[in-house]
CSV table of C-alpha atoms in Angstrom, one decimal:
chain,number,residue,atom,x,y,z
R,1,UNK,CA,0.0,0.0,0.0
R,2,UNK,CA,1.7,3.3,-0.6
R,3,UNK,CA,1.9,5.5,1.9
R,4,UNK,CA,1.3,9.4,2.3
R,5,UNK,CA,2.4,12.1,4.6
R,6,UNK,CA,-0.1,14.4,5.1
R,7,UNK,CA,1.5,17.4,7.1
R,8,UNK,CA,-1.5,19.2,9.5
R,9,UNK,CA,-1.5,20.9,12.2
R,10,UNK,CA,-4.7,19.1,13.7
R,11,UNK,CA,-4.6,15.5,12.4
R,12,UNK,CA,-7.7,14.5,13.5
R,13,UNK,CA,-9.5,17.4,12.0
R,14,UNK,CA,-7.4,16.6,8.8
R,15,UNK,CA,-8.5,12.9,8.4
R,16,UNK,CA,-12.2,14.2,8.8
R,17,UNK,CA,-11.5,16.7,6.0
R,18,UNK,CA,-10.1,14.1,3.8
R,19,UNK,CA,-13.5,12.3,4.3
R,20,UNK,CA,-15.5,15.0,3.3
R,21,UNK,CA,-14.8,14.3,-0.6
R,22,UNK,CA,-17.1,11.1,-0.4
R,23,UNK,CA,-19.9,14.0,1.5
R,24,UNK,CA,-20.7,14.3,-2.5
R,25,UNK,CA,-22.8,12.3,-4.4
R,26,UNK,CA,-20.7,12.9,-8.4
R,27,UNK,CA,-17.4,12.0,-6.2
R,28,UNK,CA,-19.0,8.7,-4.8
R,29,UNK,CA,-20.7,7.9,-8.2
R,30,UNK,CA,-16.6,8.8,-9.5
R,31,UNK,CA,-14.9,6.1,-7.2
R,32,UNK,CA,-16.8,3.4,-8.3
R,33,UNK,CA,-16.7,4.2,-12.1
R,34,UNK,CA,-13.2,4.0,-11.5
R,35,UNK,CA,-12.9,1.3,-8.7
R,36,UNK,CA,-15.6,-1.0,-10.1
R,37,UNK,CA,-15.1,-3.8,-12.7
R,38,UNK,CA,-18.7,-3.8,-13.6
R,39,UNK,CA,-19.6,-0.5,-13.4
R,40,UNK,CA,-22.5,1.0,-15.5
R,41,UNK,CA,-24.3,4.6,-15.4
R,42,UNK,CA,-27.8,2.4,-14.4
R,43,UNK,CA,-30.0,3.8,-11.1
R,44,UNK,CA,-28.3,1.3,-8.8
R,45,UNK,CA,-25.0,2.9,-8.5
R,46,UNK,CA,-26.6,6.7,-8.2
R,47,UNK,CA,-28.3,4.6,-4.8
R,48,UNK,CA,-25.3,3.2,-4.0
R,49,UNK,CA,-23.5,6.5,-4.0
R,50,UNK,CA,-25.9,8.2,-2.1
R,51,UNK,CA,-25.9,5.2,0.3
R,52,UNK,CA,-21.8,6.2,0.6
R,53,UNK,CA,-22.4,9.4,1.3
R,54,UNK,CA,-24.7,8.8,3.8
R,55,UNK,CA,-22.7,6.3,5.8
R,56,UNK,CA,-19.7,8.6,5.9
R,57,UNK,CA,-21.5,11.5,6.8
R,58,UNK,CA,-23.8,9.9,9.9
R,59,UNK,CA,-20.3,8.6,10.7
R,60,UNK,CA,-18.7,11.6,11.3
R,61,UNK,CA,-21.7,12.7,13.2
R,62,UNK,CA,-21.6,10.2,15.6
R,63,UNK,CA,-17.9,10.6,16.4
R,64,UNK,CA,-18.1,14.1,16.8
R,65,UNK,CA,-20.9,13.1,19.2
R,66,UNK,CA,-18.7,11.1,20.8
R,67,UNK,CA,-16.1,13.2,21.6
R,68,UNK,CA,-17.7,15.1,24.6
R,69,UNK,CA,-19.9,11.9,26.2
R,70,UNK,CA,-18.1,9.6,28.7
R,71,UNK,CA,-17.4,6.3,28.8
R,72,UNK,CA,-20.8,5.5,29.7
R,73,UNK,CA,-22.2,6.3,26.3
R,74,UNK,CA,-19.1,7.0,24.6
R,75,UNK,CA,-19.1,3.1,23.7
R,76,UNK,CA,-22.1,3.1,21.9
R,77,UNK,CA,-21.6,6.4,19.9
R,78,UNK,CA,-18.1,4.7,18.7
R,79,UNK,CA,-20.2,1.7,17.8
R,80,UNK,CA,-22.8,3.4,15.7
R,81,UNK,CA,-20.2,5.5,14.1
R,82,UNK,CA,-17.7,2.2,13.4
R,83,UNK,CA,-20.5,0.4,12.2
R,84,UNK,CA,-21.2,3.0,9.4
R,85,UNK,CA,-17.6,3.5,8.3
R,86,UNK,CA,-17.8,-0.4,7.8
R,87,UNK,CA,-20.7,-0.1,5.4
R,88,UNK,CA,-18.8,2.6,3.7
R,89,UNK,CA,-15.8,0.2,3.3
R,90,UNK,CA,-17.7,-3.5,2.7
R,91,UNK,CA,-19.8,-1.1,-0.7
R,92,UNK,CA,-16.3,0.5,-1.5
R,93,UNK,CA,-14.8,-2.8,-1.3
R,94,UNK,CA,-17.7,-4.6,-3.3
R,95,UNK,CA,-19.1,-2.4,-5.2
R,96,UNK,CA,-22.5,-3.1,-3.5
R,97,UNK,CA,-23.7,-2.7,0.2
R,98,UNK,CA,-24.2,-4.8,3.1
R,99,UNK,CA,-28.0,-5.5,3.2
R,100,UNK,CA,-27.3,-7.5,7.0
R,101,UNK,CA,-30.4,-6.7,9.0
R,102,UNK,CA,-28.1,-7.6,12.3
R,103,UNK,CA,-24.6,-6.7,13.8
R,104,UNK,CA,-23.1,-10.1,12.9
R,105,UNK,CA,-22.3,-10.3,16.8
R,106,UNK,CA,-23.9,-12.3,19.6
R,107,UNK,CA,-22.8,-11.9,23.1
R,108,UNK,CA,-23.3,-15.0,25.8
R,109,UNK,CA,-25.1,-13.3,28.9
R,110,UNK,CA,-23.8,-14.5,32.1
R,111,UNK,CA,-25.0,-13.3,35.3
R,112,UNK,CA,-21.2,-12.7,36.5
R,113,UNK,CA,-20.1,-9.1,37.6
R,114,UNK,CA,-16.6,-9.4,35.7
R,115,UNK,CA,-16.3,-8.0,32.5
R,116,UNK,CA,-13.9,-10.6,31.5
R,117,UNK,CA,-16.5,-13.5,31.8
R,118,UNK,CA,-18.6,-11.8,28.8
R,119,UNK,CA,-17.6,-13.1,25.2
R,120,UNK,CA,-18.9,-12.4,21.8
R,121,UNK,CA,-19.3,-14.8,18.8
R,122,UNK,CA,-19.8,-14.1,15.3
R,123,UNK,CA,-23.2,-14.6,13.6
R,124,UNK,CA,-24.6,-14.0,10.2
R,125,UNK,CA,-24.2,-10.3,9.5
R,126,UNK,CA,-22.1,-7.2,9.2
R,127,UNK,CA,-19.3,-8.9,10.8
R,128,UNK,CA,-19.2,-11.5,8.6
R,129,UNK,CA,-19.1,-9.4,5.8
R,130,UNK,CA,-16.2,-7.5,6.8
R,131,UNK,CA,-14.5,-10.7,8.0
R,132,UNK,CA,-14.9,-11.7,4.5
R,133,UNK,CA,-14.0,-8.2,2.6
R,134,UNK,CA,-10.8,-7.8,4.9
R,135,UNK,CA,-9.6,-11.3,6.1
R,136,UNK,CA,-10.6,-12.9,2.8
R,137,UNK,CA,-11.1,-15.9,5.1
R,138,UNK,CA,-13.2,-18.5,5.3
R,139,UNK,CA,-16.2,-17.8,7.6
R,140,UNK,CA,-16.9,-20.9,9.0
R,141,UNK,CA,-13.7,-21.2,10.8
R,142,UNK,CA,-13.9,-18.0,12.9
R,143,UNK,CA,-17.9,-19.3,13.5
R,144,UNK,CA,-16.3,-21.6,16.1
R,145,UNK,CA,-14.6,-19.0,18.2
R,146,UNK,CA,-15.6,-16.5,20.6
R,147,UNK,CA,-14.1,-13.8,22.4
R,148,UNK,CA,-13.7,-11.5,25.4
R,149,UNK,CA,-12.3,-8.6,26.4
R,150,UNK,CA,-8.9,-9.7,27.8
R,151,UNK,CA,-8.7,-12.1,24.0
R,152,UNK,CA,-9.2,-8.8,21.9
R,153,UNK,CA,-7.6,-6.2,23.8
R,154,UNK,CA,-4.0,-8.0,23.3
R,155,UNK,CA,-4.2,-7.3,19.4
R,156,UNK,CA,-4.0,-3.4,20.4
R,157,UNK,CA,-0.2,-2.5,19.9
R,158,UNK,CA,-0.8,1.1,21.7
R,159,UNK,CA,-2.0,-1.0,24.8
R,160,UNK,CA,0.8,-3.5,24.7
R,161,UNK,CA,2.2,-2.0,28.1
R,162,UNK,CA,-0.9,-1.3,30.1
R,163,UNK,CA,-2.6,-5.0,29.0
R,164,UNK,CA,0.6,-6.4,30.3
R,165,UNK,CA,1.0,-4.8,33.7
R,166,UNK,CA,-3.3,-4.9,33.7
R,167,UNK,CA,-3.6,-8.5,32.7
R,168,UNK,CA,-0.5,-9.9,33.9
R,169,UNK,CA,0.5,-11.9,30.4
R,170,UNK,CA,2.1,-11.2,27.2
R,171,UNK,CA,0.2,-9.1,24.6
R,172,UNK,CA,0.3,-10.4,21.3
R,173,UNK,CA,2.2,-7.0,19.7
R,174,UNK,CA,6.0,-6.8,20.3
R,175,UNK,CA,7.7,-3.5,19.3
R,176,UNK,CA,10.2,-3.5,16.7
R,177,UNK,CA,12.9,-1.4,15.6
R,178,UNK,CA,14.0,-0.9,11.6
R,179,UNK,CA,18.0,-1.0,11.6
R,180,UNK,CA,19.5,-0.6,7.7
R,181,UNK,CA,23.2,-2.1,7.4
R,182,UNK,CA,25.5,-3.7,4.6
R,183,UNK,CA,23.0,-6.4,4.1
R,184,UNK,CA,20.0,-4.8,4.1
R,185,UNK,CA,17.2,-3.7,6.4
R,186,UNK,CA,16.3,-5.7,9.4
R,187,UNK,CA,13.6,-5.8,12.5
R,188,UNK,CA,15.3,-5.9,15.6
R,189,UNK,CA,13.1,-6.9,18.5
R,190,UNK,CA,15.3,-6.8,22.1
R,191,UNK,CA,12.9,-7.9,25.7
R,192,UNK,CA,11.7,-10.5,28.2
R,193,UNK,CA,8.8,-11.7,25.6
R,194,UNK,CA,10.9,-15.4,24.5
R,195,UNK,CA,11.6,-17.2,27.2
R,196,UNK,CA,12.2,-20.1,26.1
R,197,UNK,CA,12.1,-22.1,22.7
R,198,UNK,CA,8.8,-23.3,22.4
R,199,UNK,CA,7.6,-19.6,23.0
R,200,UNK,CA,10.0,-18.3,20.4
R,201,UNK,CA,8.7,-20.8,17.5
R,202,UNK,CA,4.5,-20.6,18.8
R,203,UNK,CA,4.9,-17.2,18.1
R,204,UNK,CA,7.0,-16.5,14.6
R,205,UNK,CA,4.6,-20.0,13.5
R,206,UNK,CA,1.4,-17.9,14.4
R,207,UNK,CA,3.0,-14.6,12.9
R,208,UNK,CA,0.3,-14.5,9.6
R,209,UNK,CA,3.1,-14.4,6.1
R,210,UNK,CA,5.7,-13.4,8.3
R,211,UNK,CA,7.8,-16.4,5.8
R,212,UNK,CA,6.4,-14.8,2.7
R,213,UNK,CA,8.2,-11.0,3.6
R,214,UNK,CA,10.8,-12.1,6.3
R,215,UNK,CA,14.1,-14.9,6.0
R,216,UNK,CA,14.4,-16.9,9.0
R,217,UNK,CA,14.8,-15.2,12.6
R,218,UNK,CA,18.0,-15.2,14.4
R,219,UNK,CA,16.9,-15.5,18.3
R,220,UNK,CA,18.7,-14.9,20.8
R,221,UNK,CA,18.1,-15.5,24.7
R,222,UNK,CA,17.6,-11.3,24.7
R,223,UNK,CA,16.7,-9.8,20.9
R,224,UNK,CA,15.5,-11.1,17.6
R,225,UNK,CA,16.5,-10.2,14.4
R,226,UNK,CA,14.9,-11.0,11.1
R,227,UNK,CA,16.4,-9.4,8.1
R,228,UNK,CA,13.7,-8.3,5.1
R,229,UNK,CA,13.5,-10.0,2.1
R,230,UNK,CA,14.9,-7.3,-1.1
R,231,UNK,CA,12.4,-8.4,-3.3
R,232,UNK,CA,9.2,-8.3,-1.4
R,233,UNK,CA,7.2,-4.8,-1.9
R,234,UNK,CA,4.8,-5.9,1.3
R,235,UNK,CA,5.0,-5.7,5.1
R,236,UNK,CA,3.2,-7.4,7.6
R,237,UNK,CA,4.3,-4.5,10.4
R,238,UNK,CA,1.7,-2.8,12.0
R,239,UNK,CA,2.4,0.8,12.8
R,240,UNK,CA,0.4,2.4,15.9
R,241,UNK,CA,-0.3,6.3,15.7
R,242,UNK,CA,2.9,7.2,17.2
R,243,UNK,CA,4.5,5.4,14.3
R,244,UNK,CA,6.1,2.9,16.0
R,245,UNK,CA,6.4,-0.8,14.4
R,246,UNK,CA,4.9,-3.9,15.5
R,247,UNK,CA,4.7,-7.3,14.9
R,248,UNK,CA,1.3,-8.9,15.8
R,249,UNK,CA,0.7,-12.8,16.1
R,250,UNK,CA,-2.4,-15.2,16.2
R,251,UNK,CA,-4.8,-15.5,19.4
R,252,UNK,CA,-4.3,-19.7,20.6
R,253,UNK,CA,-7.5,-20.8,21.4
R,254,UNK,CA,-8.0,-24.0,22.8
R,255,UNK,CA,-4.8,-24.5,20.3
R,256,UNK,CA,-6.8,-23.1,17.8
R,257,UNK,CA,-5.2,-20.3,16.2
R,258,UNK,CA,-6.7,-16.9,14.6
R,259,UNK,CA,-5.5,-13.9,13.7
R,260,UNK,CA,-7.5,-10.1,12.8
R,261,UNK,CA,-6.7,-7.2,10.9
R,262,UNK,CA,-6.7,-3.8,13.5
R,263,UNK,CA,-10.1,-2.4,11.9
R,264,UNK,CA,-11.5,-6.2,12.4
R,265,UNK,CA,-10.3,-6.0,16.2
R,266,UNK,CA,-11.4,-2.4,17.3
R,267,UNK,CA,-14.7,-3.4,15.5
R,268,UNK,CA,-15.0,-6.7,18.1
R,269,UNK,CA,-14.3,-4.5,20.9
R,270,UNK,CA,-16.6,-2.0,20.4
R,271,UNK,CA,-19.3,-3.9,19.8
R,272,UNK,CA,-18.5,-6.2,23.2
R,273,UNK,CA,-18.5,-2.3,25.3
R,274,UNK,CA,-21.2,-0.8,23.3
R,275,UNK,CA,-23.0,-4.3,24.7
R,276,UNK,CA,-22.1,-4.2,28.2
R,277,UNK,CA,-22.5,-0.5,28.5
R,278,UNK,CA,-25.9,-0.8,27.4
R,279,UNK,CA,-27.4,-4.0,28.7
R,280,UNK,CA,-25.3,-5.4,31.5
R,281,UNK,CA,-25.6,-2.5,33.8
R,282,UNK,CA,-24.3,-3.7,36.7
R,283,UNK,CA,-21.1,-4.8,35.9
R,284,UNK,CA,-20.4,-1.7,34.0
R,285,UNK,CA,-21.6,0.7,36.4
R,286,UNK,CA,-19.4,-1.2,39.0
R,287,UNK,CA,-16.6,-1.5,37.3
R,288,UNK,CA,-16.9,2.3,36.4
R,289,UNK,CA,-16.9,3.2,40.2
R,290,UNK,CA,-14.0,4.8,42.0
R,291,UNK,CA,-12.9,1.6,43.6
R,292,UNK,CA,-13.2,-0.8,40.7
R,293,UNK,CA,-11.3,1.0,37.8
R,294,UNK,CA,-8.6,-1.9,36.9
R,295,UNK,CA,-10.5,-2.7,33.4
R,296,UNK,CA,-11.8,0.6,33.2
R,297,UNK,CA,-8.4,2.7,32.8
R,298,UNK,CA,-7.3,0.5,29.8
R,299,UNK,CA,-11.0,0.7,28.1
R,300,UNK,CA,-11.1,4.3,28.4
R,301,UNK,CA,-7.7,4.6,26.6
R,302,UNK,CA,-8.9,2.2,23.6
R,303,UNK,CA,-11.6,4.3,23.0
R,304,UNK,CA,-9.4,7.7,22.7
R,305,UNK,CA,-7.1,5.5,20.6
R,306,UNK,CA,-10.1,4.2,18.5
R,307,UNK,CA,-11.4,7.5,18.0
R,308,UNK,CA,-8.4,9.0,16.5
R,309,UNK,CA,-7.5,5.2,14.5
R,310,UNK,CA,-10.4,3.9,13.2
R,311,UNK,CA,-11.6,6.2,10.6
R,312,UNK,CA,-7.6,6.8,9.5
R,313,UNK,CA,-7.8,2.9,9.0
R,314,UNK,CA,-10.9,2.7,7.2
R,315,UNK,CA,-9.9,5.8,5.2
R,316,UNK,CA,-6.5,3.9,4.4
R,317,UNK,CA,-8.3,0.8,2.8
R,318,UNK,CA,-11.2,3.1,0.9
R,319,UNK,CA,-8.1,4.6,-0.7
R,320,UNK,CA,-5.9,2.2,-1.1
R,321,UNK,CA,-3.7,4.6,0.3
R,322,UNK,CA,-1.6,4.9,3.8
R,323,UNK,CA,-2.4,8.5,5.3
R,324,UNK,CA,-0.5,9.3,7.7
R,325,UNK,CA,-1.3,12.8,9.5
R,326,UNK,CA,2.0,14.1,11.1
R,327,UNK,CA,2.4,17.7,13.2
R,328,UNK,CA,6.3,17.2,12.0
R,329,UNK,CA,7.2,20.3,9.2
R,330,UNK,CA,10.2,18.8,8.4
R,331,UNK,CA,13.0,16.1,8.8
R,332,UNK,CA,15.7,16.3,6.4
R,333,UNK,CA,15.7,13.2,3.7
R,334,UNK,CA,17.7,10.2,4.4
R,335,UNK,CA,18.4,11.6,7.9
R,336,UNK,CA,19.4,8.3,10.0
R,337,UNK,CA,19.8,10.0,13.6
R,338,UNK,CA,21.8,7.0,14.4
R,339,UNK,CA,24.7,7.5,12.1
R,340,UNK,CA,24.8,10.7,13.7
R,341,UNK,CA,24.7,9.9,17.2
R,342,UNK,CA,28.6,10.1,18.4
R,343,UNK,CA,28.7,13.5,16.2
R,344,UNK,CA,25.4,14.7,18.4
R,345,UNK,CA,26.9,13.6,21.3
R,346,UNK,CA,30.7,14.7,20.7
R,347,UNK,CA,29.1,18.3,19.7
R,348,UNK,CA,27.0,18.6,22.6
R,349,UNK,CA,30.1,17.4,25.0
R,350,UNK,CA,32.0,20.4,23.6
R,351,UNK,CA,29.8,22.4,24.0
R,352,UNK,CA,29.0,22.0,27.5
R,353,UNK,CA,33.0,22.3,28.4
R,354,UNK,CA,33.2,25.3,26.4
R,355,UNK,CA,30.1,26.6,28.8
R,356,UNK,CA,32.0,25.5,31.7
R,357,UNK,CA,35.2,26.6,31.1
R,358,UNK,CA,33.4,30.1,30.3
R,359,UNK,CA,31.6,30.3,33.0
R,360,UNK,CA,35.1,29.5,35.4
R,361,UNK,CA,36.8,32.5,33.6
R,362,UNK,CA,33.6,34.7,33.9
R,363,UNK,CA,34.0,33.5,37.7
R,364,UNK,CA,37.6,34.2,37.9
R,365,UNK,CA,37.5,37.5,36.6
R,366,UNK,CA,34.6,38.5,38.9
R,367,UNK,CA,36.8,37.5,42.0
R,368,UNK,CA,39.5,40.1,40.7
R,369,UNK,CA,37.5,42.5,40.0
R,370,UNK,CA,35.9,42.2,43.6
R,371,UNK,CA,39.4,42.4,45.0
R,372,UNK,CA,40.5,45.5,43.1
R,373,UNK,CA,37.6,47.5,44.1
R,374,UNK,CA,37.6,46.5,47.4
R,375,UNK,CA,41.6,47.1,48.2
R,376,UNK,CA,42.5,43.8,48.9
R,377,UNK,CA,45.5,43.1,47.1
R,378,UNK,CA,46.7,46.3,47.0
């Protein structure tokens, strides 16, 4: 996918502008005349157009909505305003819209107080759909899973440090670094996350074509290094909003194993809180309360993190196009800050002696100049 800088001072303001093309009907009608195979000027695609439009422009609605609720409602209005930019996407995507009548989403009611006891399961419906326009997967495989809040939340590479310290287990994101040498570019991972062997090979077997774009790992008791192949245009790194790189593997189930795109995920999870916000009131009101907050701190930064990702995400694959919305004027091209490093560091070394050994002389000369006007000396 190639990828765009989009310099802004606001970037959320920015991405919602860049939606505001498909606000028009003639642009809409444009992007499937050019996107469809079997495109034709007939009354269908002037409805499906409109039908675009709409979606994209109840969406924005409901996020701007949701900017000023709290968590209470803010689920829902995140919900709502997902589940339209996924109707956007599944008629970009196929040329024709989701006629689903439900969510695609079940969610087992138990009569427990812990959030983490509540799963959700895929039915026939929207879900499905986008399972199907995204994952290109077969939907009778994921049919036989479900999920809850603790499963989904590990696929979320900006909560990679809270789920671990919240959770107390390994998310399923590790942070990489992009290091260029002699031989080429390489991911460098370096933590606690491989422990042991089996760990190491469970997770690099469940890493979805990371073969197909990467040559073999080398592992060591502390890092992991995989070097890219030349020749492969692709990535399978996922990027959180800071930028930052990650690698994401499958969710074992029952030694099952399944793996979701991001927009697939934060779709799960909002669904699941738009649920329990709305229905299961007790749990979520108690959980919400001063002295239960452990789940509550990590939802409440998802859903800042979804409003500011999900619509980039979904704008991304309408496109076909990374956006990236950066505050950053400018950065010099080819600039490798660690080539640079000893330079930096020699520069700012000198200068600080130079400060010192000014500010001794300045020091020096003040003492004298003390001693000649008061005598001593003399």
């Amino acid at each position: 996918m190639e990828k765009e800088i989009i310099l802004t001072e606001n970037p959320n303001k920015e991405l919602w502008n860049q939606f505001k093309k498909f606000e028009n009907i003639d642009i809409c009608l444009n992007y499937f005349k050019k996107n469809c195979k079997k495109f034709d000027n007939s009354e269908k695609f002037e409805k499906r157009a409109y039908l675009m439009k709409y979606y994209i422009t109840q969406a924005k609605e409901y996020y701007v909505s949701s900017r000023d609720a709290s968590v209470l409602t803010k689920p829902t209005l995140l919900y709502y305003g997902a589940s339209c930019l996924v109707k956007a996407l599944i008629l970009a995507k196929r040329c024709y819209q989701d006629d689903s009548t439900g969510h695609g989403l079940n969610v087992h009611k138990f009569k427990s107080e812990d959030l983490l006891d509540f799963k959700i399961y895929p039915v026939t419906g929207t879900f499905l759909q986008l399972y199907q326009v995204l994952e290109n997967s077969d939907i009778s495989y994921i049919k036989s899973f479900d999920f809850n809040l603790d499963d989904l939340l590990s696929f979320i590479p900006e909560l990679k440090d809270d789920y671990e310290m919240i959770f107390n287990k390994k998310s399923l994101a590790i942070k990489v670094d992009r290091v260029k040498d002699e031989n080429g570019v390489y991911l460098l991972y370096q933590g606690d996350y491989f422990d042991n062997e089996d760990l190491i090979n469970n997770y690099f077997n469940n890493l979805p074509n990371f073969e197909k774009y990467y040559f073999t790992p080398n592992v060591s008791k502390d890092h992991m290094s995989c070097y890219k192949k030349p020749y492969e245009k692709g990535d399978i790194v996922i990027r959180n909003i800071m930028g930052e790189e990650f690698f994401i593997s499958s969710l074992n189930q029952d030694n099952r194993f399944i793996y979701f795109s991001q927009i697939t995920v934060h779709f799960l999870i909002l669904y699941l809180l738009s649920m329990l916000s709305r229905y299961y009131i007790n749990p979520w009101v108690s959980e919400n309360s001063l002295d239960e907050n452990r789940y509550f701190y990590i939802i409440e930064k998802f859903l800042d993190i979804n409003m500011r990702k999900f619509p980039n995400l979904i704008l991304n694959e309408i496109l076909n196009k990374e956006l990236i919305f950066s505050v950053e004027y400018y950065k010099p091209s080819g600039f490798d800050f660690d080539n640079i490093k000893g330079l930096v560091e020699e520069i700012v070394n000198e200068s600080i002696e130079e400060n010192n050994l000014r500010e001794e002389k300045e020091e020096i000369k003040r003492k004298f100049m003390d001693d000649v006007y008061s005598g001593r000396n003399w």
